[in-house]
Every structure is written in structure tokens, then in C-alpha cells.
Amino acid sequence: MKKHNFYAGPSILSEYTIKNTADAVLNFADMGLSLLEISHRSKQFQAVIDEASALVKELLEVPEGYSVLWLGGGASMQFCMIPYNFLAKKAAYIDTGTWAHNAIKEARLFGDVDVVASSADANYTFIPKGFTVPADADYFHYTSNNTIYGTEIRQDPDVPVRLIADMSSDIFSRPIDVAKYDAIYAGAQKNLAPAGVTLVIVRDEALGHMERAIPTMLDYRTHIKKGSMFNTPPVLPIFSALQTLKYYKQLGGIRAIEKIDLEKAGILYDAIDNSKMFTGTVTDPADRSIMNVCFVMTPEYKELEAEFVEFATARGMVGIKGHRSVGGFRASLYNALPVESVRALVECMKEFEAKH
Ligand SMILES: *Cc1c(COP(=O)(O)O)cnc(C)c1O
């Protein structure tokens, strides 16, 4: 039986992505060669990376003047590449979780960092509101979805400076007004592809304004100029990303996907809200992530948490144990997760509650 995969990342991919990647590992583009053994400079692979970049632009409605890059190093590499290329004097960051915190730490190596708000003292159970972003900041950086804590900022923030966002765990789940951004980045292993590639969308004219020397590999202009082939790019994850993007287009694009994502999250949050046994960890429902749903057992039932994980595992659920810094449960409902899996989890919760 295929499992219900609620892992937070690496995470579920569409069957379309996995099947086409498996086929290409055996015979890529009818070359009589595996995807694993071809040159990244072959015309067949060039077609893959070109189509993937074009589909990113089409699906996210990326305006003229932006480049799509496929880089190594994970989203974590972007924590330093962003300030290297964009932070001249001062940048504004909001501290909404572990990943945001890590991005802030790196930015401090490059200039002043104004942390405009933080929910660290409340274990990141909410998104701070009413903060002020200074108009003289070089950019405002935020993490759109806090994968570990289950909070999400689902609107492009309205602030007086350019935006930069880590969208690793919710990219392709809502329309984005890309024109407000100087850069958007996302590690692939949540909503796009196997681990190994990071998608970066960068505004060309925002680059080239730093006085500092930037190492060649960490300078976005290198990768723009070389079409993400300054060095060998992660061939297999890029091929898989193309499959996922084609699949997203078949589903009807981002607005269609968003509708399905909202439905899936709605089903699970309703079940949590209507339960005596389970309760959500995010304090304000407006901050709830539609990608990662975090919940725990109420104090009365707390000691049954481990038993519930076992109960769910026996029914084919995987990956529902919460991150160690939150505890309880986390169900990740990424784009590729079918609604049937959400229904199966809800069934499982109801059955367990009835049993106790
Ligand atoms: C997973 C994740 C990261 C880390 O990504 P790596 O590719 O492992 O560096 C960063 N930010 C967010 C929001 C994430 O979910």
C-alpha cells in the first residue's frame, strides 16, 4: 500500500514527477542514456532547464527584468548570498522561526540588521503584527511559511522597501506579486523536487550595487550570465522540478492549486477545532499555515500522543510527528498530497478519539 506521506521535507512529490524521473533515469529523452550520466551541456538537458525556467515565469507570472536561477547549496546558502548581493548598509528582517533566525544570523555578517519584530519568546506560535520597517533599509526579508511552527504570511507584505523572501515551503501555493520583490528563493525539497537544487528568482537591476567584492560562485550575476551553468547544476532535481511544474500547469496553475490547498487545510483544521482531544498550536487562526498543520493533544490526553503516532502509523500515515522544538504532531499538506490523505488522517483522529 502507498503510504500517506505527511513528511515536512524532503516530502511527497506527485506521481507524475516520480514516474517521469524514474523513466528518465533509465532512458533520458530517448538518448539511450540515463539522466544520471549525460552532460549538463547536452542540447537535451538545455531544453529541460530552459522549459523549467519558462514554466516558473509562466506559473508565477514573473514580470520582465527577472532571472530564474537553479543553484546548489540549499535555501541555507541563500541566507548568506542574499546579504552578500543586496545588503549595503542596513536590512530589515522579521524573526518568525528557526529559518528566519538563521537568515538573520548570516545577514549580521554583512551589515546592520534591524529585526523589526520577533515571536521567539512565544516559541513562534504567531506572526507579529504592527511592526515598522524603516524606509532606509536596503530590503525587508521574511520567511513566508514557517515550516517548523505552522505559521504563514500569505500576503505580500506592504512595506516601504523592496521585499526578499524565503518561500521554501509554500512557493507555488498562492499567487505572488513578484514585482514587489528583489529576490525570492526556495529550496526544492518541499513543493518542487528532490533535495539538491534551490530555485531563485532575482531582479536583474537590483544587482551590481555593492561595493564589496563578491566571490564568483556567490554572485548572482555569475549564474545569470551563465544560465545556471557556471558549474555543473543539479541535473536530476532540475529534471524533476520540470515534471512538477508541468503537473502544476495541468492542474490549472497556481490559483487552482491554491483552492485545493485551502480545501485540504480547511478539512484538517476543522477536525482539530471540533475535537476535544486535539488542539492547534498557532494562537491566531489567521496565522495558520496551509502547508504545515501543527497540533498537540490537550492536557487531559497528553500522555496519549505517542500512542496516537503508533495508531496512525499502523493505518499508513508517515511523518506526522511534530518537530522536536514544538512536539505533538505536524501534518505537512504540500501541493502533491492528495485530499484523500487528509481525509484518511481525519478519519484516523476521529477513530482514535472515539476509542478513548
Ligand atoms: C527547509 C527550509 C529551509 C532549509 O532548506 P535547505 O535547503 O535545507 O537549506 C529554509 N527555509 C525554510 C522556510 C524551509 O522550510
PDB file of C-alpha atoms and ligand atoms in Angstrom, residues 73-77 79 99 143 145 147 166 168-169 187 189-190 198, ligand 1:
ATOM      1  CA  GLY A  73      23.680  24.878  -1.568  1.00  0.00           C
ATOM      2  CA  GLY A  74      20.077  24.719  -0.386  1.00  0.00           C
ATOM      3  CA  ALA A  75      17.940  27.556   0.919  1.00  0.00           C
ATOM      4  CA  SER A  76      20.534  27.907   3.690  1.00  0.00           C
ATOM      5  CA  MET A  77      23.132  29.072   1.149  1.00  0.00           C
ATOM      6  CA  PHE A  79      20.869  33.127   3.841  1.00  0.00           C
ATOM      7  CA  TRP A  99      14.832  29.548   9.401  1.00  0.00           C
ATOM      8  CA  THR A 143      10.009  33.751   5.679  1.00  0.00           C
ATOM      9  CA  ASN A 145       5.955  29.864   5.687  1.00  0.00           C
ATOM     10  CA  THR A 147       7.716  25.004   8.273  1.00  0.00           C
ATOM     11  CA  ASP A 166      12.384  32.623   1.720  1.00  0.00           C
ATOM     12  CA  SER A 168      10.970  27.269   0.561  1.00  0.00           C
ATOM     13  CA  SER A 169       7.890  25.596   1.951  1.00  0.00           C
ATOM     14  CA  GLY A 187      14.845  25.012  -1.568  1.00  0.00           C
ATOM     15  CA  GLN A 189      12.513  19.668  -1.391  1.00  0.00           C
ATOM     16  CA  LYS A 190       9.106  20.865  -0.168  1.00  0.00           C
ATOM     17  CA  THR A 198      17.311  25.858  -4.963  1.00  0.00           C
TER      18      THR A 198
HETATM   19  C1  LIG B   1      13.548  23.563   4.764  1.00  0.00           C
HETATM   20  C2  LIG B   1      13.670  25.020   4.860  1.00  0.00           C
HETATM   21  C3  LIG B   1      14.913  25.679   4.770  1.00  0.00           C
HETATM   22  C4  LIG B   1      16.229  24.939   4.669  1.00  0.00           C
HETATM   23  O1  LIG B   1      16.435  24.481   3.413  1.00  0.00           O
HETATM   24  P1  LIG B   1      17.804  23.767   2.985  1.00  0.00           P
HETATM   25  O2  LIG B   1      17.598  23.561   1.529  1.00  0.00           O
HETATM   26  O3  LIG B   1      17.902  22.519   3.779  1.00  0.00           O
HETATM   27  O4  LIG B   1      18.925  24.707   3.288  1.00  0.00           O
HETATM   28  C5  LIG B   1      14.935  27.051   4.805  1.00  0.00           C
HETATM   29  N1  LIG B   1      13.794  27.774   4.922  1.00  0.00           N
HETATM   30  C6  LIG B   1      12.594  27.178   5.030  1.00  0.00           C
HETATM   31  C7  LIG B   1      11.365  28.010   5.159  1.00  0.00           C
HETATM   32  C8  LIG B   1      12.500  25.786   4.997  1.00  0.00           C
HETATM   33  O5  LIG B   1      11.299  25.189   5.098  1.00  0.00           O
END
